[in-house]
Short mmCIF file of N, CA and C in Angstrom, two decimals:
data_model
loop_
_atom_site.label_atom_id
_atom_site.label_comp_id
_atom_site.label_asym_id
_atom_site.label_seq_id
_atom_site.Cartn_x
_atom_site.Cartn_y
_atom_site.Cartn_z
N UNK A 1 0.82 -1.19 0.00
CA UNK A 1 0.00 0.00 0.00
C UNK A 1 0.87 1.26 0.00
N UNK A 2 1.97 1.23 0.75
CA UNK A 2 2.85 2.39 0.79
C UNK A 2 3.50 2.64 -0.56
N UNK A 3 3.89 1.60 -1.29
CA UNK A 3 4.49 1.76 -2.60
C UNK A 3 3.51 2.39 -3.57
N UNK A 4 2.24 2.00 -3.50
CA UNK A 4 1.22 2.56 -4.40
C UNK A 4 1.04 4.05 -4.14
N UNK A 5 0.96 4.46 -2.89
CA UNK A 5 0.75 5.88 -2.60
C UNK A 5 1.99 6.70 -2.96
N UNK A 6 3.17 6.12 -2.85
CA UNK A 6 4.38 6.82 -3.26
C UNK A 6 4.39 6.99 -4.77
N UNK A 7 4.01 5.96 -5.52
CA UNK A 7 3.93 6.05 -6.97
C UNK A 7 2.91 7.10 -7.38
N UNK A 8 1.77 7.09 -6.71
CA UNK A 8 0.73 8.07 -7.04
C UNK A 8 1.21 9.50 -6.76
N UNK A 9 1.94 9.68 -5.67
CA UNK A 9 2.46 11.01 -5.34
C UNK A 9 3.48 11.47 -6.37
N UNK A 10 4.34 10.54 -6.83
CA UNK A 10 5.34 10.88 -7.84
C UNK A 10 4.66 11.26 -9.16
N UNK A 11 3.64 10.50 -9.56
CA UNK A 11 2.92 10.79 -10.80
C UNK A 11 2.21 12.14 -10.69
N UNK A 12 1.56 12.41 -9.59
CA UNK A 12 0.88 13.70 -9.40
C UNK A 12 1.86 14.86 -9.39
N UNK A 13 2.99 14.68 -8.73
CA UNK A 13 4.00 15.74 -8.70
C UNK A 13 4.57 16.00 -10.09
N UNK A 14 4.88 14.94 -10.82
CA UNK A 14 5.39 15.10 -12.19
C UNK A 14 4.34 15.75 -13.07
N UNK A 15 3.09 15.36 -12.92
CA UNK A 15 2.01 15.96 -13.70
C UNK A 15 1.83 17.43 -13.39
N UNK A 16 2.00 17.81 -12.13
CA UNK A 16 1.85 19.23 -11.78
C UNK A 16 2.97 20.06 -12.38
N UNK A 17 4.19 19.50 -12.47
CA UNK A 17 5.29 20.22 -13.10
C UNK A 17 5.09 20.34 -14.60
N UNK A 18 4.64 19.26 -15.23
CA UNK A 18 4.48 19.27 -16.68
C UNK A 18 3.27 20.09 -17.14
N UNK A 19 2.27 20.24 -16.30
CA UNK A 19 1.07 20.97 -16.69
C UNK A 19 1.05 22.40 -16.17
N UNK A 20 2.13 22.82 -15.56
CA UNK A 20 2.21 24.17 -15.03
C UNK A 20 2.30 25.17 -16.17
N UNK A 21 1.63 26.30 -16.04
CA UNK A 21 1.62 27.29 -17.11
C UNK A 21 2.90 28.11 -17.15
N UNK A 22 3.76 27.99 -16.18
CA UNK A 22 4.97 28.81 -16.17
C UNK A 22 6.19 28.06 -16.68
N UNK A 23 6.01 26.90 -17.25
CA UNK A 23 7.15 26.11 -17.72
C UNK A 23 7.74 26.69 -19.00
N UNK A 24 6.92 27.04 -19.95
CA UNK A 24 7.45 27.57 -21.20
C UNK A 24 6.40 27.57 -22.30
N UNK A 25 6.86 27.86 -23.48
CA UNK A 25 5.93 28.05 -24.60
C UNK A 25 5.69 26.79 -25.42
N UNK A 26 6.45 25.72 -25.20
CA UNK A 26 6.32 24.47 -25.95
C UNK A 26 6.36 24.75 -27.45
N UNK A 27 7.35 25.51 -27.88
CA UNK A 27 7.44 25.95 -29.26
C UNK A 27 7.72 24.81 -30.23
N UNK A 28 8.52 23.83 -29.85
CA UNK A 28 8.79 22.70 -30.75
C UNK A 28 7.51 21.91 -31.02
N UNK A 29 6.76 21.60 -29.97
CA UNK A 29 5.51 20.86 -30.15
C UNK A 29 4.52 21.67 -30.99
N UNK A 30 4.44 22.98 -30.75
CA UNK A 30 3.52 23.82 -31.52
C UNK A 30 3.92 23.88 -32.99
N UNK A 31 5.23 23.92 -33.28
CA UNK A 31 5.68 23.89 -34.67
C UNK A 31 5.33 22.56 -35.33
N UNK A 32 5.52 21.46 -34.60
CA UNK A 32 5.17 20.15 -35.13
C UNK A 32 3.67 20.07 -35.40
N UNK A 33 2.86 20.56 -34.47
CA UNK A 33 1.40 20.53 -34.64
C UNK A 33 0.98 21.34 -35.86
N UNK A 34 1.57 22.52 -36.03
CA UNK A 34 1.23 23.36 -37.20
C UNK A 34 1.64 22.66 -38.49
N UNK A 35 2.82 22.04 -38.50
CA UNK A 35 3.27 21.33 -39.68
C UNK A 35 2.34 20.16 -40.00
N UNK A 36 1.96 19.42 -38.96
CA UNK A 36 1.10 18.26 -39.17
C UNK A 36 -0.25 18.66 -39.77
N UNK A 37 -0.81 19.76 -39.31
CA UNK A 37 -2.11 20.20 -39.80
C UNK A 37 -2.05 20.78 -41.21
N UNK A 38 -0.87 21.23 -41.64
CA UNK A 38 -0.75 21.89 -42.94
C UNK A 38 0.22 21.20 -43.89
N UNK A 39 0.56 19.92 -43.64
CA UNK A 39 1.56 19.27 -44.49
C UNK A 39 1.05 19.04 -45.91
N UNK A 40 -0.24 18.85 -46.09
CA UNK A 40 -0.83 18.74 -47.43
C UNK A 40 -2.09 19.60 -47.46
N UNK A 41 -2.64 19.75 -48.63
CA UNK A 41 -3.87 20.54 -48.74
C UNK A 41 -5.11 19.70 -48.42
N UNK A 42 -4.94 18.40 -48.21
CA UNK A 42 -6.06 17.51 -47.94
C UNK A 42 -6.11 17.21 -46.44
N UNK A 43 -7.18 17.61 -45.78
CA UNK A 43 -7.27 17.42 -44.33
C UNK A 43 -7.37 15.94 -43.94
N UNK A 44 -7.91 15.10 -44.84
CA UNK A 44 -8.02 13.67 -44.52
C UNK A 44 -6.65 13.00 -44.55
N UNK A 45 -5.82 13.36 -45.52
CA UNK A 45 -4.46 12.83 -45.57
C UNK A 45 -3.69 13.30 -44.34
N UNK A 46 -3.86 14.57 -43.98
CA UNK A 46 -3.20 15.08 -42.78
C UNK A 46 -3.62 14.29 -41.55
N UNK A 47 -4.91 13.97 -41.46
CA UNK A 47 -5.42 13.21 -40.32
C UNK A 47 -4.86 11.80 -40.26
N UNK A 48 -4.78 11.14 -41.41
CA UNK A 48 -4.27 9.76 -41.45
C UNK A 48 -2.78 9.74 -41.10
N UNK A 49 -2.01 10.64 -41.71
CA UNK A 49 -0.59 10.70 -41.40
C UNK A 49 -0.39 11.10 -39.94
N UNK A 50 -1.25 11.99 -39.45
CA UNK A 50 -1.18 12.39 -38.05
C UNK A 50 -1.41 11.22 -37.11
N UNK A 51 -2.35 10.33 -37.44
CA UNK A 51 -2.59 9.15 -36.60
C UNK A 51 -1.37 8.24 -36.55
N UNK A 52 -0.62 8.21 -37.65
CA UNK A 52 0.57 7.36 -37.69
C UNK A 52 1.73 8.01 -36.92
N UNK A 53 1.94 9.33 -37.14
CA UNK A 53 3.08 10.01 -36.54
C UNK A 53 2.87 10.45 -35.09
N UNK A 54 1.63 10.77 -34.75
CA UNK A 54 1.34 11.35 -33.43
C UNK A 54 1.88 10.52 -32.26
N UNK A 55 1.66 9.21 -32.22
CA UNK A 55 2.15 8.45 -31.06
C UNK A 55 3.68 8.40 -30.96
N UNK A 56 4.37 8.65 -32.07
CA UNK A 56 5.82 8.57 -32.07
C UNK A 56 6.45 9.95 -31.85
N UNK A 57 6.02 10.91 -32.66
CA UNK A 57 6.68 12.22 -32.69
C UNK A 57 6.23 13.13 -31.54
N UNK A 58 4.94 13.14 -31.23
CA UNK A 58 4.43 14.06 -30.20
C UNK A 58 5.09 13.84 -28.84
N UNK A 59 5.24 12.61 -28.35
CA UNK A 59 5.92 12.45 -27.05
C UNK A 59 7.37 12.91 -27.07
N UNK A 60 8.05 12.70 -28.19
CA UNK A 60 9.44 13.16 -28.30
C UNK A 60 9.49 14.68 -28.24
N UNK A 61 8.61 15.34 -29.01
CA UNK A 61 8.57 16.81 -29.00
C UNK A 61 8.23 17.35 -27.61
N UNK A 62 7.25 16.73 -26.95
CA UNK A 62 6.88 17.18 -25.61
C UNK A 62 8.02 16.99 -24.61
N UNK A 63 8.72 15.87 -24.72
CA UNK A 63 9.83 15.61 -23.81
C UNK A 63 10.95 16.63 -24.03
N UNK A 64 11.34 16.85 -25.29
CA UNK A 64 12.41 17.81 -25.59
C UNK A 64 11.99 19.21 -25.15
N UNK A 65 10.73 19.59 -25.41
CA UNK A 65 10.24 20.89 -24.96
C UNK A 65 10.29 21.01 -23.45
N UNK A 66 9.77 20.02 -22.75
CA UNK A 66 9.67 20.08 -21.29
C UNK A 66 11.03 20.10 -20.61
N UNK A 67 11.92 19.23 -21.05
CA UNK A 67 13.18 19.05 -20.34
C UNK A 67 14.28 19.99 -20.84
N UNK A 68 14.36 20.21 -22.16
CA UNK A 68 15.49 20.97 -22.70
C UNK A 68 15.10 22.41 -23.04
N UNK A 69 14.23 22.58 -24.02
CA UNK A 69 13.96 23.91 -24.57
C UNK A 69 13.29 24.85 -23.58
N UNK A 70 12.30 24.36 -22.84
CA UNK A 70 11.64 25.23 -21.87
C UNK A 70 12.55 25.57 -20.70
N UNK A 71 13.47 24.68 -20.36
CA UNK A 71 14.45 24.98 -19.32
C UNK A 71 15.39 26.09 -19.79
N UNK A 72 15.85 25.98 -21.05
CA UNK A 72 16.70 27.03 -21.62
C UNK A 72 15.93 28.35 -21.64
N UNK A 73 14.67 28.30 -22.07
CA UNK A 73 13.85 29.51 -22.13
C UNK A 73 13.66 30.12 -20.74
N UNK A 74 13.46 29.28 -19.73
CA UNK A 74 13.27 29.78 -18.37
C UNK A 74 14.52 30.48 -17.85
N UNK A 75 15.69 29.87 -18.02
CA UNK A 75 16.91 30.41 -17.43
C UNK A 75 17.52 31.54 -18.25
N UNK A 76 17.36 31.53 -19.57
CA UNK A 76 17.98 32.58 -20.38
C UNK A 76 17.00 33.68 -20.76
N UNK A 77 15.71 33.38 -20.72
CA UNK A 77 14.71 34.37 -21.11
C UNK A 77 14.47 34.42 -22.60
N UNK A 78 15.18 33.59 -23.36
CA UNK A 78 14.96 33.57 -24.81
C UNK A 78 14.61 32.16 -25.26
N UNK A 79 13.78 32.10 -26.25
CA UNK A 79 13.31 30.82 -26.75
C UNK A 79 14.20 30.40 -27.92
N UNK A 80 14.91 29.26 -27.82
CA UNK A 80 15.80 28.85 -28.90
C UNK A 80 15.06 28.49 -30.19
N UNK A 81 13.78 28.20 -30.13
CA UNK A 81 13.00 27.84 -31.33
C UNK A 81 12.30 29.05 -31.94
N UNK A 82 12.41 30.22 -31.33
CA UNK A 82 11.67 31.39 -31.81
C UNK A 82 12.29 32.00 -33.05
N UNK A 83 13.60 31.84 -33.24
CA UNK A 83 14.26 32.47 -34.39
C UNK A 83 13.66 31.95 -35.69
N UNK A 84 13.38 32.87 -36.60
CA UNK A 84 12.82 32.51 -37.90
C UNK A 84 11.32 32.65 -38.00
N UNK A 85 10.63 32.86 -36.89
CA UNK A 85 9.17 33.04 -36.95
C UNK A 85 8.85 34.40 -37.55
N UNK A 86 7.82 34.42 -38.41
CA UNK A 86 7.40 35.68 -39.05
C UNK A 86 5.94 35.91 -38.72
N UNK A 87 5.65 37.12 -38.27
CA UNK A 87 4.27 37.51 -37.98
C UNK A 87 3.97 38.79 -38.75
N UNK A 88 2.74 38.91 -39.20
CA UNK A 88 2.30 40.12 -39.88
C UNK A 88 1.44 40.92 -38.92
N UNK A 89 1.79 42.19 -38.75
CA UNK A 89 1.05 43.07 -37.83
C UNK A 89 0.73 44.37 -38.55
N UNK A 90 -0.35 45.01 -38.08
CA UNK A 90 -0.71 46.30 -38.62
C UNK A 90 -0.15 47.39 -37.72
N UNK A 91 0.57 48.33 -38.31
CA UNK A 91 1.16 49.43 -37.57
C UNK A 91 0.14 50.51 -37.27
N UNK A 92 0.54 51.50 -36.50
CA UNK A 92 -0.34 52.62 -36.17
C UNK A 92 -0.70 53.43 -37.40
N UNK A 93 0.11 53.32 -38.45
CA UNK A 93 -0.16 54.04 -39.68
C UNK A 93 -1.14 53.31 -40.60
N UNK A 94 -1.65 52.14 -40.17
CA UNK A 94 -2.61 51.39 -40.96
C UNK A 94 -1.97 50.46 -41.98
N UNK A 95 -0.64 50.45 -42.07
CA UNK A 95 0.06 49.58 -43.01
C UNK A 95 0.46 48.29 -42.31
N UNK A 96 0.64 47.23 -43.12
CA UNK A 96 1.04 45.94 -42.58
C UNK A 96 2.55 45.76 -42.68
N UNK A 97 3.12 45.13 -41.65
CA UNK A 97 4.55 44.87 -41.58
C UNK A 97 4.77 43.41 -41.25
N UNK A 98 5.79 42.81 -41.88
CA UNK A 98 6.19 41.44 -41.57
C UNK A 98 7.35 41.52 -40.58
N UNK A 99 7.18 40.92 -39.42
CA UNK A 99 8.20 40.96 -38.37
C UNK A 99 8.78 39.56 -38.21
N UNK A 100 10.06 39.43 -38.49
CA UNK A 100 10.76 38.16 -38.38
C UNK A 100 11.63 38.17 -37.13
N UNK A 101 11.50 37.12 -36.32
CA UNK A 101 12.30 37.01 -35.10
C UNK A 101 13.68 36.46 -35.45
N UNK A 102 14.70 37.17 -35.05
CA UNK A 102 16.08 36.74 -35.23
C UNK A 102 16.63 36.27 -33.89
N UNK A 103 17.81 35.69 -33.89
CA UNK A 103 18.41 35.24 -32.63
C UNK A 103 18.71 36.40 -31.71
N UNK A 104 19.04 37.56 -32.28
CA UNK A 104 19.44 38.69 -31.46
C UNK A 104 18.57 39.92 -31.70
N UNK A 105 17.36 39.74 -32.21
CA UNK A 105 16.49 40.89 -32.44
C UNK A 105 15.37 40.60 -33.41
N UNK A 106 15.04 41.62 -34.23
CA UNK A 106 13.90 41.52 -35.14
C UNK A 106 14.23 42.18 -36.47
N UNK A 107 13.63 41.64 -37.53
CA UNK A 107 13.70 42.26 -38.85
C UNK A 107 12.28 42.67 -39.22
N UNK A 108 12.09 43.94 -39.52
CA UNK A 108 10.78 44.46 -39.87
C UNK A 108 10.81 44.83 -41.35
N UNK A 109 9.87 44.27 -42.12
CA UNK A 109 9.80 44.55 -43.55
C UNK A 109 8.45 45.18 -43.84
N UNK A 110 8.47 46.34 -44.53
CA UNK A 110 7.21 47.01 -44.87
C UNK A 110 6.68 46.48 -46.20
N UNK A 111 5.55 47.02 -46.65
CA UNK A 111 4.89 46.54 -47.87
C UNK A 111 5.76 46.75 -49.11
N UNK A 112 6.66 47.73 -49.08
CA UNK A 112 7.54 48.01 -50.21
C UNK A 112 8.79 47.13 -50.21
N UNK A 113 8.96 46.32 -49.18
CA UNK A 113 10.11 45.44 -49.09
C UNK A 113 11.30 46.04 -48.37
N UNK A 114 11.16 47.26 -47.84
CA UNK A 114 12.26 47.89 -47.11
C UNK A 114 12.40 47.22 -45.75
N UNK A 115 13.65 46.90 -45.39
CA UNK A 115 13.91 46.20 -44.14
C UNK A 115 14.54 47.14 -43.11
N UNK A 116 14.09 46.97 -41.87
CA UNK A 116 14.69 47.66 -40.73
C UNK A 116 15.02 46.59 -39.70
N UNK A 117 16.25 46.62 -39.19
CA UNK A 117 16.68 45.65 -38.19
C UNK A 117 16.73 46.30 -36.82
N UNK A 118 16.22 45.61 -35.82
CA UNK A 118 16.34 46.02 -34.43
C UNK A 118 17.17 44.92 -33.76
N UNK A 119 18.40 45.26 -33.37
CA UNK A 119 19.36 44.27 -32.89
C UNK A 119 19.74 44.56 -31.44
N UNK A 120 19.75 43.49 -30.63
CA UNK A 120 20.18 43.59 -29.23
C UNK A 120 21.63 43.14 -29.14
N UNK A 121 22.47 43.99 -28.55
CA UNK A 121 23.87 43.66 -28.30
C UNK A 121 24.00 43.26 -26.83
N UNK A 122 24.25 41.98 -26.60
CA UNK A 122 24.30 41.48 -25.23
C UNK A 122 25.50 42.03 -24.45
N UNK A 123 26.60 42.34 -25.14
CA UNK A 123 27.80 42.85 -24.45
C UNK A 123 27.54 44.22 -23.83
N UNK A 124 26.87 45.10 -24.58
CA UNK A 124 26.60 46.45 -24.07
C UNK A 124 25.18 46.59 -23.52
N UNK A 125 24.38 45.53 -23.63
CA UNK A 125 22.98 45.53 -23.22
C UNK A 125 22.25 46.73 -23.83
N UNK A 126 22.33 46.81 -25.17
CA UNK A 126 21.72 47.93 -25.89
C UNK A 126 20.94 47.42 -27.10
N UNK A 127 20.01 48.25 -27.57
CA UNK A 127 19.23 47.97 -28.77
C UNK A 127 19.58 49.02 -29.81
N UNK A 128 19.85 48.56 -31.04
CA UNK A 128 20.18 49.45 -32.14
C UNK A 128 19.23 49.20 -33.30
N UNK A 129 19.10 50.23 -34.15
CA UNK A 129 18.27 50.14 -35.34
C UNK A 129 19.17 50.31 -36.56
N UNK A 130 19.05 49.41 -37.54
CA UNK A 130 19.78 49.51 -38.78
C UNK A 130 18.78 49.69 -39.90
N UNK A 131 18.93 50.80 -40.64
CA UNK A 131 18.01 51.10 -41.74
C UNK A 131 18.83 51.73 -42.87
N UNK A 132 18.71 51.19 -44.08
CA UNK A 132 19.46 51.67 -45.25
C UNK A 132 20.96 51.69 -44.99
N UNK A 133 21.46 50.69 -44.28
CA UNK A 133 22.89 50.58 -44.02
C UNK A 133 23.41 51.44 -42.89
N UNK A 134 22.55 52.25 -42.25
CA UNK A 134 22.96 53.13 -41.17
C UNK A 134 22.47 52.54 -39.85
N UNK A 135 23.41 52.36 -38.92
CA UNK A 135 23.08 51.81 -37.60
C UNK A 135 23.10 52.92 -36.56
N UNK A 136 22.06 52.94 -35.73
CA UNK A 136 21.93 53.96 -34.69
C UNK A 136 21.48 53.27 -33.40
N UNK A 137 22.21 53.51 -32.31
CA UNK A 137 21.81 52.94 -31.02
C UNK A 137 20.56 53.68 -30.53
N UNK A 138 19.57 52.92 -30.08
CA UNK A 138 18.33 53.51 -29.58
C UNK A 138 18.35 53.65 -28.07
N UNK A 139 18.58 52.53 -27.38
CA UNK A 139 18.61 52.56 -25.91
C UNK A 139 19.71 51.66 -25.40
N UNK A 140 20.18 52.00 -24.20
CA UNK A 140 21.20 51.20 -23.53
C UNK A 140 20.78 51.07 -22.07
N UNK A 141 20.82 49.85 -21.55
CA UNK A 141 20.49 49.61 -20.15
C UNK A 141 21.78 49.70 -19.34
N UNK A 142 21.85 50.65 -18.44
CA UNK A 142 23.05 50.87 -17.64
C UNK A 142 23.07 49.96 -16.42
N UNK A 143 24.26 49.72 -15.89
CA UNK A 143 24.43 48.82 -14.74
C UNK A 143 23.74 49.35 -13.49
N UNK A 144 23.56 50.67 -13.38
CA UNK A 144 22.94 51.24 -12.19
C UNK A 144 21.41 51.25 -12.26
N UNK A 145 20.83 50.62 -13.28
CA UNK A 145 19.38 50.53 -13.38
C UNK A 145 18.74 51.62 -14.21
N UNK A 146 19.52 52.56 -14.72
CA UNK A 146 18.97 53.61 -15.56
C UNK A 146 19.04 53.20 -17.03
N UNK A 147 18.38 53.99 -17.86
CA UNK A 147 18.36 53.75 -19.30
C UNK A 147 18.91 54.99 -20.00
N UNK A 148 19.79 54.76 -20.97
CA UNK A 148 20.31 55.86 -21.78
C UNK A 148 19.61 55.80 -23.13
N UNK A 149 18.79 56.79 -23.42
CA UNK A 149 18.05 56.85 -24.69
C UNK A 149 18.76 57.82 -25.63
N UNK A 150 18.85 57.43 -26.90
CA UNK A 150 19.45 58.30 -27.91
C UNK A 150 18.33 58.98 -28.67
N UNK A 151 18.32 60.31 -28.66
CA UNK A 151 17.28 61.07 -29.33
C UNK A 151 17.59 61.19 -30.82
N UNK A 152 16.63 61.69 -31.59
CA UNK A 152 16.79 61.78 -33.04
C UNK A 152 17.92 62.72 -33.45
N UNK A 153 18.22 63.71 -32.65
CA UNK A 153 19.28 64.65 -32.99
C UNK A 153 20.66 64.15 -32.56
N UNK A 154 20.74 62.94 -31.99
CA UNK A 154 22.00 62.34 -31.59
C UNK A 154 22.35 62.53 -30.13
N UNK A 155 21.66 63.42 -29.43
CA UNK A 155 21.91 63.61 -28.01
C UNK A 155 21.41 62.41 -27.22
N UNK A 156 22.01 62.19 -26.05
CA UNK A 156 21.57 61.09 -25.20
C UNK A 156 20.91 61.66 -23.95
N UNK A 157 19.99 60.90 -23.43
CA UNK A 157 19.24 61.28 -22.24
C UNK A 157 19.21 60.08 -21.31
N UNK A 158 19.70 60.22 -20.09
CA UNK A 158 19.70 59.13 -19.12
C UNK A 158 18.52 59.33 -18.18
N UNK A 159 17.67 58.29 -18.11
CA UNK A 159 16.44 58.37 -17.32
C UNK A 159 16.31 57.12 -16.46
N UNK A 160 15.40 57.19 -15.49
CA UNK A 160 15.13 56.02 -14.65
C UNK A 160 14.30 55.01 -15.43
N UNK A 161 14.41 53.76 -15.03
CA UNK A 161 13.72 52.67 -15.71
C UNK A 161 12.32 52.50 -15.11
N UNK A 162 11.47 53.50 -15.32
CA UNK A 162 10.10 53.45 -14.83
C UNK A 162 9.25 54.38 -15.69
N UNK A 163 8.02 54.58 -15.27
CA UNK A 163 7.08 55.40 -16.03
C UNK A 163 7.53 56.86 -16.12
N UNK A 164 8.14 57.38 -15.06
CA UNK A 164 8.62 58.76 -15.07
C UNK A 164 9.73 58.94 -16.11
N UNK A 165 10.62 57.95 -16.22
CA UNK A 165 11.68 58.00 -17.21
C UNK A 165 11.14 57.95 -18.62
N UNK A 166 10.14 57.11 -18.84
CA UNK A 166 9.49 57.03 -20.15
C UNK A 166 8.85 58.37 -20.51
N UNK A 167 8.24 59.01 -19.54
CA UNK A 167 7.62 60.31 -19.77
C UNK A 167 8.68 61.35 -20.14
N UNK A 168 9.84 61.32 -19.50
CA UNK A 168 10.92 62.24 -19.83
C UNK A 168 11.37 62.07 -21.28
N UNK A 169 11.50 60.82 -21.71
CA UNK A 169 11.91 60.57 -23.10
C UNK A 169 10.83 61.04 -24.06
N UNK A 170 9.58 60.77 -23.76
CA UNK A 170 8.48 61.24 -24.63
C UNK A 170 8.48 62.75 -24.75
N UNK A 171 8.66 63.44 -23.64
CA UNK A 171 8.69 64.91 -23.67
C UNK A 171 9.86 65.42 -24.50
N UNK A 172 11.02 64.79 -24.34
CA UNK A 172 12.19 65.21 -25.10
C UNK A 172 11.97 65.00 -26.60
N UNK A 173 11.39 63.86 -26.98
CA UNK A 173 11.12 63.58 -28.39
C UNK A 173 10.05 64.53 -28.91
N UNK A 174 9.03 64.78 -28.14
CA UNK A 174 7.95 65.68 -28.56
C UNK A 174 8.47 67.10 -28.73
N UNK A 175 9.22 67.58 -27.75
CA UNK A 175 9.77 68.94 -27.83
C UNK A 175 10.74 69.08 -29.00
N UNK A 176 11.54 68.04 -29.24
CA UNK A 176 12.49 68.07 -30.36
C UNK A 176 11.75 68.17 -31.68
N UNK A 177 10.66 67.40 -31.82
CA UNK A 177 9.88 67.43 -33.07
C UNK A 177 9.13 68.73 -33.23
N UNK A 178 8.64 69.31 -32.13
CA UNK A 178 7.92 70.58 -32.22
C UNK A 178 8.83 71.70 -32.67
N UNK A 179 10.05 71.74 -32.11
CA UNK A 179 10.98 72.80 -32.49
C UNK A 179 11.46 72.63 -33.92
N UNK A 180 11.53 71.38 -34.37
CA UNK A 180 11.99 71.15 -35.75
C UNK A 180 10.97 71.63 -36.76
N UNK A 181 9.68 71.66 -36.40
CA UNK A 181 8.64 72.07 -37.33
C UNK A 181 8.56 73.57 -37.47
N UNK A 182 9.07 74.34 -36.53
CA UNK A 182 8.95 75.79 -36.56
C UNK A 182 9.94 76.43 -37.47
#
């Protein structure tokens, strides 16, 4: 009787860890699921092939996601399977943009095919924008908890990492644009 209750406790504990919502995004399994549903244009063929592959591939994907990829995502904060994903979003200007996830940032492509890169430099803990071959640092996270923002005129502004700091940057950008229009 004691062995049975110990086994039940181990199974329940393992189930609680695997079903917890804070483990990770299960990106490998989700990619496999998307591929399985769209491998052919015929949903019946997809279903038949899915019945054959599901018992073999799905447990492997879930195991790799649970033990390896989600652990990496938890400790590093980045998802190793996220690179290469492309999403289409509508900007505030009403135009659509294709956003591709890179290992160290994002590539944004507009409807005309123009690309803008937003790259994170882990050494300096900064974000830069590259457009038409010109790279400009946007923000830098300082060791003391402040943020150094680079304004459009090239000046830098060091602010606190909170709502008040964001407001300071907005005011500086707004004032800079207002004076430029006069």
